[in-house]
PDB file of C-alpha atoms and ligand atoms in Angstrom:
ATOM      1  CA  MET A 850       1.438  20.429 -11.979  1.00 94.00           C
ATOM      2  CA  TYR A 851       1.498  18.910  -8.523  1.00 98.00           C
ATOM      3  CA  ILE A 852       2.421  15.574  -7.027  1.00 98.00           C
ATOM      4  CA  ASP A 853       0.651  14.261  -3.946  1.00 98.00           C
ATOM      5  CA  THR A 854       3.515  12.271  -2.449  1.00 98.00           C
ATOM      6  CA  HIS A 855       1.428  10.552   0.205  1.00 98.00           C
ATOM      7  CA  CYS A 856      -2.198   9.551   0.161  1.00 98.00           C
ATOM      8  CA  HIS A 857      -4.353   6.519   0.800  1.00 96.00           C
ATOM      9  CA  ILE A 858      -6.931   5.672  -1.827  1.00 94.00           C
ATOM     10  CA  SER A 859      -9.194   2.806  -0.863  1.00 90.00           C
ATOM     11  CA  LYS A 860     -12.671   1.663  -1.723  1.00 87.00           C
ATOM     12  CA  ASP A 861     -13.350   1.767   2.026  1.00 89.00           C
ATOM     13  CA  ASP A 862     -13.169   5.567   1.919  1.00 93.00           C
ATOM     14  CA  TYR A 863     -14.317   6.578  -1.554  1.00 94.00           C
ATOM     15  CA  ASP A 864     -17.433   5.409  -3.390  1.00 93.00           C
ATOM     16  CA  ASN A 865     -16.148   6.136  -6.871  1.00 95.00           C
ATOM     17  CA  ILE A 866     -12.384   5.978  -7.257  1.00 96.00           C
ATOM     18  CA  ASP A 867     -12.560   6.761 -10.997  1.00 96.00           C
ATOM     19  CA  LEU A 868     -14.221  10.056 -10.175  1.00 96.00           C
ATOM     20  CA  VAL A 869     -11.849  10.855  -7.303  1.00 97.00           C
ATOM     21  CA  ILE A 870      -8.823  10.393  -9.541  1.00 97.00           C
ATOM     22  CA  LYS A 871     -10.387  12.417 -12.329  1.00 97.00           C
ATOM     23  CA  ASP A 872     -11.121  15.273  -9.889  1.00 97.00           C
ATOM     24  CA  ASN A 873      -7.542  15.146  -8.637  1.00 98.00           C
ATOM     25  CA  ILE A 874      -6.114  15.386 -12.143  1.00 98.00           C
ATOM     26  CA  ASP A 875      -8.554  18.196 -13.012  1.00 98.00           C
ATOM     27  CA  ALA A 876      -7.195  20.076  -9.976  1.00 98.00           C
ATOM     28  CA  GLY A 877      -3.681  19.809 -11.427  1.00 98.00           C
ATOM     29  CA  VAL A 878      -2.517  16.884  -9.318  1.00 98.00           C
ATOM     30  CA  ASN A 879      -1.133  14.651 -12.045  1.00 97.00           C
ATOM     31  CA  ILE A 880       0.608  12.103  -9.882  1.00 98.00           C
ATOM     32  CA  MET A 881      -0.567  10.489  -6.673  1.00 98.00           C
ATOM     33  CA  ILE A 882       1.707   8.269  -4.633  1.00 98.00           C
ATOM     34  CA  VAL A 883      -0.556   5.902  -2.754  1.00 98.00           C
ATOM     35  CA  SER A 884       0.738   4.384   0.447  1.00 98.00           C
ATOM     36  CA  GLY A 885      -0.250   0.812   1.238  1.00 97.00           C
ATOM     37  CA  CYS A 886       0.666   0.117   4.828  1.00 96.00           C
ATOM     38  CA  GLU A 887      -1.117  -3.066   5.818  1.00 96.00           C
ATOM     39  CA  GLU A 888      -1.619  -6.378   4.038  1.00 95.00           C
ATOM     40  CA  LYS A 889      -4.942  -5.422   2.434  1.00 95.00           C
ATOM     41  CA  THR A 890      -4.063  -1.871   1.374  1.00 96.00           C
ATOM     42  CA  ILE A 891      -0.694  -2.980  -0.018  1.00 97.00           C
ATOM     43  CA  SER A 892      -2.506  -5.211  -2.515  1.00 97.00           C
ATOM     44  CA  GLU A 893      -5.118  -2.539  -3.227  1.00 96.00           C
ATOM     45  CA  ALA A 894      -2.483   0.129  -3.861  1.00 97.00           C
ATOM     46  CA  ILE A 895      -0.570  -2.049  -6.305  1.00 98.00           C
ATOM     47  CA  ASP A 896      -3.808  -2.889  -8.140  1.00 97.00           C
ATOM     48  CA  LEU A 897      -4.601   0.831  -8.455  1.00 97.00           C
ATOM     49  CA  SER A 898      -1.156   1.544  -9.898  1.00 98.00           C
ATOM     50  CA  LYS A 899      -1.829  -1.016 -12.624  1.00 98.00           C
ATOM     51  CA  GLU A 900      -5.179   0.531 -13.415  1.00 97.00           C
ATOM     52  CA  TYR A 901      -4.242   4.226 -13.389  1.00 97.00           C
ATOM     53  CA  ASP A 902      -1.234   5.853 -15.100  1.00 97.00           C
ATOM     54  CA  SER A 903      -1.249   8.639 -12.519  1.00 98.00           C
ATOM     55  CA  ILE A 904      -0.783   6.347  -9.528  1.00 98.00           C
ATOM     56  CA  TYR A 905       2.514   5.210  -8.057  1.00 98.00           C
ATOM     57  CA  VAL A 906       2.862   3.283  -4.836  1.00 98.00           C
ATOM     58  CA  THR A 907       4.897   2.979  -1.675  1.00 98.00           C
ATOM     59  CA  ILE A 908       4.440  -0.105   0.479  1.00 98.00           C
ATOM     60  CA  GLY A 909       5.513  -0.990   3.994  1.00 98.00           C
ATOM     61  CA  TYR A 910       4.070  -1.912   7.354  1.00 98.00           C
ATOM     62  CA  HIS A 911       2.850   0.946   9.526  1.00 97.00           C
ATOM     63  CA  PRO A 912       3.889   0.689  13.181  1.00 96.00           C
ATOM     64  CA  ASP A 913       0.268  -0.055  14.126  1.00 94.00           C
ATOM     65  CA  GLN A 914       0.679  -3.379  12.294  1.00 96.00           C
ATOM     66  CA  VAL A 915       3.253  -4.547  14.794  1.00 94.00           C
ATOM     67  CA  GLY A 916       1.069  -7.251  16.336  1.00 92.00           C
ATOM     68  CA  VAL A 917      -0.062  -8.520  12.946  1.00 94.00           C
ATOM     69  CA  VAL A 918       3.052  -8.761  10.781  1.00 96.00           C
ATOM     70  CA  ILE A 919       4.848 -12.105  10.652  1.00 95.00           C
ATOM     71  CA  ASP A 920       7.962 -13.178   8.741  1.00 95.00           C
ATOM     72  CA  GLU A 921       5.912 -14.261   5.718  1.00 96.00           C
ATOM     73  CA  ASN A 922       4.565 -10.711   5.392  1.00 96.00           C
ATOM     74  CA  ILE A 923       8.077  -9.326   5.365  1.00 97.00           C
ATOM     75  CA  ASP A 924       9.152 -11.834   2.703  1.00 96.00           C
ATOM     76  CA  ARG A 925       6.139 -10.893   0.600  1.00 97.00           C
ATOM     77  CA  LEU A 926       6.909  -7.198   1.021  1.00 97.00           C
ATOM     78  CA  LYS A 927      10.398  -7.792  -0.278  1.00 97.00           C
ATOM     79  CA  GLU A 928       9.015  -9.549  -3.352  1.00 97.00           C
ATOM     80  CA  LEU A 929       6.354  -6.901  -4.000  1.00 98.00           C
ATOM     81  CA  LEU A 930       8.930  -4.108  -3.868  1.00 98.00           C
ATOM     82  CA  LYS A 931      10.128  -5.363  -7.253  1.00 97.00           C
ATOM     83  CA  THR A 932       6.742  -4.533  -8.812  1.00 97.00           C
ATOM     84  CA  PRO A 933       6.818  -1.768 -11.446  1.00 96.00           C
ATOM     85  CA  LYS A 934       5.570   1.591 -10.076  1.00 98.00           C
ATOM     86  CA  VAL A 935       6.359   0.619  -6.484  1.00 98.00           C
ATOM     87  CA  VAL A 936       8.712   3.500  -5.747  1.00 98.00           C
ATOM     88  CA  GLY A 937       9.360   3.410  -2.014  1.00 98.00           C
ATOM     89  CA  VAL A 938       9.072   1.661   1.347  1.00 98.00           C
ATOM     90  CA  GLY A 939       6.458   3.070   3.702  1.00 95.00           C
ATOM     91  CA  GLU A 940       4.882   4.282   5.588  1.00 96.00           C
ATOM     92  CA  ILE A 941       7.105   2.726   8.208  1.00 98.00           C
ATOM     93  CA  GLY A 942       8.288   4.090  11.517  1.00 98.00           C
ATOM     94  CA  LEU A 943       7.444   4.559  15.154  1.00 97.00           C
ATOM     95  CA  ASP A 944       4.263   5.680  16.866  1.00 96.00           C
ATOM     96  CA  TYR A 945       4.511   6.137  20.629  1.00 95.00           C
ATOM     97  CA  HIS A 946       1.300   8.123  20.891  1.00 92.00           C
ATOM     98  CA  TYR A 947      -0.795   5.271  22.210  1.00 85.00           C
ATOM     99  CA  GLY A 948       1.466   3.988  24.961  1.00 71.00           C
ATOM    100  CA  LYS A 949       4.809   2.320  25.178  1.00 70.00           C
ATOM    101  CA  ASP A 950       4.323  -1.378  25.747  1.00 86.00           C
ATOM    102  CA  ASP A 951       5.193  -2.354  22.179  1.00 93.00           C
ATOM    103  CA  ARG A 952       8.107   0.002  21.535  1.00 95.00           C
ATOM    104  CA  ASP A 953      10.720  -2.738  21.188  1.00 96.00           C
ATOM    105  CA  LYS A 954       8.574  -4.583  18.684  1.00 96.00           C
ATOM    106  CA  GLN A 955       7.932  -1.388  16.722  1.00 97.00           C
ATOM    107  CA  ILE A 956      11.653  -0.726  16.545  1.00 97.00           C
ATOM    108  CA  GLU A 957      12.280  -4.281  15.355  1.00 97.00           C
ATOM    109  CA  LEU A 958       9.667  -3.997  12.579  1.00 97.00           C
ATOM    110  CA  PHE A 959      10.973  -0.553  11.610  1.00 98.00           C
ATOM    111  CA  GLU A 960      14.578  -1.720  11.381  1.00 98.00           C
ATOM    112  CA  LYS A 961      13.687  -4.842   9.401  1.00 98.00           C
ATOM    113  CA  GLN A 962      12.061  -2.639   6.774  1.00 98.00           C
ATOM    114  CA  LEU A 963      14.886  -0.091   6.784  1.00 98.00           C
ATOM    115  CA  MET A 964      17.286  -2.937   6.089  1.00 98.00           C
ATOM    116  CA  ILE A 965      15.149  -4.024   3.148  1.00 98.00           C
ATOM    117  CA  ALA A 966      14.934  -0.455   1.813  1.00 98.00           C
ATOM    118  CA  GLU A 967      18.708  -0.193   1.988  1.00 98.00           C
ATOM    119  CA  GLU A 968      19.080  -3.528   0.226  1.00 97.00           C
ATOM    120  CA  VAL A 969      16.688  -2.750  -2.632  1.00 97.00           C
ATOM    121  CA  ASN A 970      17.814   0.892  -2.760  1.00 97.00           C
ATOM    122  CA  LEU A 971      14.398   2.509  -2.478  1.00 98.00           C
ATOM    123  CA  PRO A 972      13.527   5.668  -0.531  1.00 98.00           C
ATOM    124  CA  VAL A 973      11.599   5.382   2.734  1.00 98.00           C
ATOM    125  CA  VAL A 974       8.444   7.162   3.885  1.00 98.00           C
ATOM    126  CA  ILE A 975       8.729   7.678   7.619  1.00 98.00           C
ATOM    127  CA  HIS A 976       5.881   7.887  10.118  1.00 97.00           C
ATOM    128  CA  SER A 977       7.129   9.265  13.433  1.00 97.00           C
ATOM    129  CA  ARG A 978       4.764  10.285  16.176  1.00 96.00           C
ATOM    130  CA  ASP A 979       5.991  11.223  19.655  1.00 95.00           C
ATOM    131  CA  ALA A 980       9.126   9.256  18.810  1.00 96.00           C
ATOM    132  CA  THR A 981      11.573  11.833  17.435  1.00 97.00           C
ATOM    133  CA  GLU A 982      14.665  10.789  19.361  1.00 97.00           C
ATOM    134  CA  ASP A 983      14.409   7.078  18.556  1.00 98.00           C
ATOM    135  CA  THR A 984      13.511   7.819  14.934  1.00 98.00           C
ATOM    136  CA  ILE A 985      16.583   9.987  14.435  1.00 98.00           C
ATOM    137  CA  ASN A 986      18.931   7.535  16.132  1.00 98.00           C
ATOM    138  CA  ILE A 987      17.612   4.588  14.124  1.00 98.00           C
ATOM    139  CA  LEU A 988      17.602   6.381  10.765  1.00 98.00           C
ATOM    140  CA  LYS A 989      21.229   7.358  11.317  1.00 98.00           C
ATOM    141  CA  LYS A 990      22.163   3.671  11.157  1.00 98.00           C
ATOM    142  CA  TYR A 991      20.869   3.141   7.616  1.00 98.00           C
ATOM    143  CA  LYS A 992      22.017   4.465   4.261  1.00 97.00           C
ATOM    144  CA  VAL A 993      18.618   5.405   2.912  1.00 97.00           C
ATOM    145  CA  LYS A 994      17.046   8.581   1.630  1.00 97.00           C
ATOM    146  CA  GLY A 995      13.475   9.498   2.213  1.00 98.00           C
ATOM    147  CA  ILE A 996      10.712  11.675   3.473  1.00 98.00           C
ATOM    148  CA  MET A 997       9.434  12.569   6.911  1.00 98.00           C
ATOM    149  CA  HIS A 998       5.773  11.984   6.243  1.00 97.00           C
ATOM    150  CA  CYS A 999       3.339  14.547   7.651  1.00 96.00           C
ATOM    151  CA  PHE A1000       6.106  16.447   9.370  1.00 97.00           C
ATOM    152  CA  SER A1001       4.793  18.587  12.212  1.00 93.00           C
ATOM    153  CA  GLY A1002       7.779  18.857  14.538  1.00 95.00           C
ATOM    154  CA  SER A1003       9.898  21.784  15.631  1.00 97.00           C
ATOM    155  CA  VAL A1004      12.304  23.859  13.563  1.00 98.00           C
ATOM    156  CA  GLU A1005      15.180  22.177  15.409  1.00 98.00           C
ATOM    157  CA  THR A1006      13.957  18.697  14.515  1.00 98.00           C
ATOM    158  CA  ALA A1007      13.342  19.775  10.920  1.00 98.00           C
ATOM    159  CA  LYS A1008      16.934  20.971  10.646  1.00 98.00           C
ATOM    160  CA  ILE A1009      18.240  17.636  11.912  1.00 98.00           C
ATOM    161  CA  TYR A1010      16.247  15.641   9.345  1.00 98.00           C
ATOM    162  CA  VAL A1011      17.253  17.972   6.523  1.00 98.00           C
ATOM    163  CA  SER A1012      20.908  17.678   7.541  1.00 98.00           C
ATOM    164  CA  MET A1013      20.486  13.891   7.309  1.00 98.00           C
ATOM    165  CA  GLY A1014      19.258  14.310   3.722  1.00 97.00           C
ATOM    166  CA  TYR A1015      15.560  13.817   4.395  1.00 98.00           C
ATOM    167  CA  LEU A1016      12.776  15.800   2.786  1.00 98.00           C
ATOM    168  CA  LEU A1017       9.770  16.986   4.786  1.00 98.00           C
ATOM    169  CA  GLY A1018       6.257  16.038   3.725  1.00 98.00           C
ATOM    170  CA  ILE A1019       4.070  19.088   4.275  1.00 98.00           C
ATOM    171  CA  GLY A1020       0.322  18.572   4.308  1.00 97.00           C
ATOM    172  CA  GLY A1021      -2.954  20.098   5.443  1.00 97.00           C
ATOM    173  CA  VAL A1022      -1.651  20.810   8.950  1.00 97.00           C
ATOM    174  CA  VAL A1023       0.208  23.858   7.553  1.00 97.00           C
ATOM    175  CA  THR A1024      -3.191  25.463   6.864  1.00 97.00           C
ATOM    176  CA  PHE A1025      -4.483  24.993  10.420  1.00 96.00           C
ATOM    177  CA  LYS A1026      -4.824  28.194  12.441  1.00 93.00           C
ATOM    178  CA  ASN A1027      -2.942  26.887  15.479  1.00 92.00           C
ATOM    179  CA  SER A1028      -0.080  25.317  13.501  1.00 95.00           C
ATOM    180  CA  ASN A1029       3.523  26.477  13.851  1.00 94.00           C
ATOM    181  CA  LEU A1030       4.530  24.611  10.725  1.00 97.00           C
ATOM    182  CA  TYR A1031       5.015  27.888   8.846  1.00 98.00           C
ATOM    183  CA  LYS A1032       8.207  28.390  10.861  1.00 98.00           C
ATOM    184  CA  VAL A1033       9.544  25.097   9.543  1.00 98.00           C
ATOM    185  CA  VAL A1034       8.614  25.991   5.958  1.00 98.00           C
ATOM    186  CA  GLU A1035      10.360  29.351   6.314  1.00 98.00           C
ATOM    187  CA  GLU A1036      13.447  27.693   7.717  1.00 97.00           C
ATOM    188  CA  VAL A1037      13.937  24.813   5.264  1.00 98.00           C
ATOM    189  CA  GLY A1038      12.533  26.374   2.066  1.00 98.00           C
ATOM    190  CA  LEU A1039      11.146  24.705  -1.048  1.00 98.00           C
ATOM    191  CA  SER A1040      14.234  22.589  -1.709  1.00 98.00           C
ATOM    192  CA  SER A1041      13.430  20.355   1.280  1.00 98.00           C
ATOM    193  CA  ILE A1042       9.660  20.139   0.918  1.00 98.00           C
ATOM    194  CA  LEU A1043       7.275  17.669  -0.669  1.00 98.00           C
ATOM    195  CA  LEU A1044       3.522  18.159  -0.862  1.00 98.00           C
ATOM    196  CA  GLU A1045       1.194  15.526   0.546  1.00 98.00           C
ATOM    197  CA  THR A1046      -2.397  15.201   1.702  1.00 98.00           C
ATOM    198  CA  ASP A1047      -2.428  11.946   3.704  1.00 97.00           C
ATOM    199  CA  ALA A1048      -5.968  11.658   2.298  1.00 97.00           C
ATOM    200  CA  PRO A1049      -8.520  10.594   3.377  1.00 96.00           C
ATOM    201  CA  TYR A1050      -7.214  12.105   6.647  1.00 95.00           C
ATOM    202  CA  LEU A1051      -6.090  15.620   7.572  1.00 95.00           C
ATOM    203  CA  ALA A1052      -8.031  17.729   5.073  1.00 96.00           C
ATOM    204  CA  PRO A1053      -6.688  21.307   4.904  1.00 97.00           C
ATOM    205  CA  ALA A1054      -8.676  24.326   6.051  1.00 96.00           C
ATOM    206  CA  PRO A1055     -11.446  25.186   5.220  1.00 96.00           C
ATOM    207  CA  TYR A1056     -12.270  21.483   4.834  1.00 96.00           C
ATOM    208  CA  ARG A1057     -10.731  20.397   8.118  1.00 95.00           C
ATOM    209  CA  GLY A1058     -12.471  17.282   9.449  1.00 94.00           C
ATOM    210  CA  GLU A1059     -13.996  16.393   6.085  1.00 96.00           C
ATOM    211  CA  LEU A1060     -12.978  13.643   3.687  1.00 96.00           C
ATOM    212  CA  ASN A1061      -9.616  14.644   2.238  1.00 97.00           C
ATOM    213  CA  SER A1062      -8.471  14.072  -1.322  1.00 97.00           C
ATOM    214  CA  SER A1063      -5.433  14.884  -3.472  1.00 98.00           C
ATOM    215  CA  LYS A1064      -7.474  17.590  -5.206  1.00 98.00           C
ATOM    216  CA  TYR A1065      -6.765  19.783  -2.152  1.00 98.00           C
ATOM    217  CA  ILE A1066      -2.998  19.797  -2.795  1.00 98.00           C
ATOM    218  CA  PRO A1067      -3.230  23.281  -4.436  1.00 98.00           C
ATOM    219  CA  ILE A1068      -4.621  24.641  -1.126  1.00 98.00           C
ATOM    220  CA  ILE A1069      -1.499  23.418   0.648  1.00 98.00           C
ATOM    221  CA  ALA A1070       0.704  24.796  -2.156  1.00 98.00           C
ATOM    222  CA  LYS A1071      -1.020  28.178  -1.913  1.00 98.00           C
ATOM    223  CA  LYS A1072      -0.346  28.364   1.822  1.00 98.00           C
ATOM    224  CA  ILE A1073       3.327  27.521   1.304  1.00 98.00           C
ATOM    225  CA  ALA A1074       3.547  30.132  -1.477  1.00 98.00           C
ATOM    226  CA  GLU A1075       2.160  32.736   0.945  1.00 98.00           C
ATOM    227  CA  ILE A1076       4.588  31.749   3.689  1.00 98.00           C
ATOM    228  CA  LEU A1077       7.606  31.929   1.375  1.00 98.00           C
ATOM    229  CA  ASN A1078       6.283  34.842  -0.667  1.00 98.00           C
ATOM    230  CA  VAL A1079       6.848  33.046  -3.980  1.00 98.00           C
ATOM    231  CA  PRO A1080       4.460  32.339  -6.891  1.00 98.00           C
ATOM    232  CA  ILE A1081       2.357  29.204  -6.382  1.00 98.00           C
ATOM    233  CA  GLU A1082       3.717  27.854  -9.701  1.00 98.00           C
ATOM    234  CA  ASN A1083       7.179  27.726  -8.127  1.00 98.00           C
ATOM    235  CA  VAL A1084       5.842  25.647  -5.266  1.00 98.00           C
ATOM    236  CA  GLY A1085       4.305  23.187  -7.725  1.00 98.00           C
ATOM    237  CA  GLN A1086       7.407  23.016  -9.865  1.00 98.00           C
ATOM    238  CA  VAL A1087      10.083  22.695  -7.198  1.00 98.00           C
ATOM    239  CA  THR A1088       8.166  20.230  -5.018  1.00 98.00           C
ATOM    240  CA  SER A1089       7.344  18.117  -8.090  1.00 98.00           C
ATOM    241  CA  GLU A1090      11.019  18.076  -9.084  1.00 98.00           C
ATOM    242  CA  ASN A1091      11.915  17.057  -5.530  1.00 98.00           C
ATOM    243  CA  ALA A1092       9.438  14.177  -5.690  1.00 98.00           C
ATOM    244  CA  ILE A1093      10.546  13.042  -9.145  1.00 98.00           C
ATOM    245  CA  ARG A1094      14.152  13.005  -7.984  1.00 98.00           C
ATOM    246  CA  LEU A1095      13.491  11.204  -4.680  1.00 98.00           C
ATOM    247  CA  PHE A1096      11.205   8.515  -6.096  1.00 98.00           C
ATOM    248  CA  ASP A1097      12.922   8.353  -9.502  1.00 97.00           C
ATOM    249  CA  LEU A1098       9.559   8.758 -11.247  1.00 95.00           C
ATOM    250  CA  GLN A1099       9.558   8.261 -15.012  1.00 79.00           C
TER     251      GLN A1099
HETATM  252 NI1  LIG B1254      -0.463   8.077   5.746  1.00 80.98          NI
END
């Protein structure tokens, strides 16, 4: 069995969610952790978790919501984190890819949510893009555990996060021809890895550029099995155990 620890499932992207979830389960992906990271998708994700046994949820404001989120949203987030099957805070973090004029505000939003995660004792799902140094320095201030979502950094950076107790979310990027992520997988091993698709984005090869779905998790697992020279069943088992432990899944 596999767990997709990070995906987005929304009616905006899929015509028939029933069918998508059925396909995922048929592919051996028994649990999907859906990330709601703006006001609308937070509500949608929680609704899905009520409708489907196989869906758990993490909620938090993505850094691209920095101009939108007001105090009321943060208060609501805090309330919603008490909902059954909401198992983490995220994705939250820093994204410096599109310029730097809102960095201070991103940091403020990030830290507010880290404080909440610490308070409610839930793991965090971290989005960090072109912001490694700030992300590391900020995370060091909070007693939280979590996952570096869609990790694609260097071996050095991977080692730092692992030493801080973070797990690395490995997704479709590991299957891309030009990716150096295999070096990270070799270095940290299965004990520090979680599987994720980030669907509907980042479909693995040979579906790169197409609509992604959790049903492609076994493709990612197969690649990791090849890199580490272990049976694919081990990849499924160990990464599932890692996810169950981190998110305290029942
Ligand atoms: Ni995502």
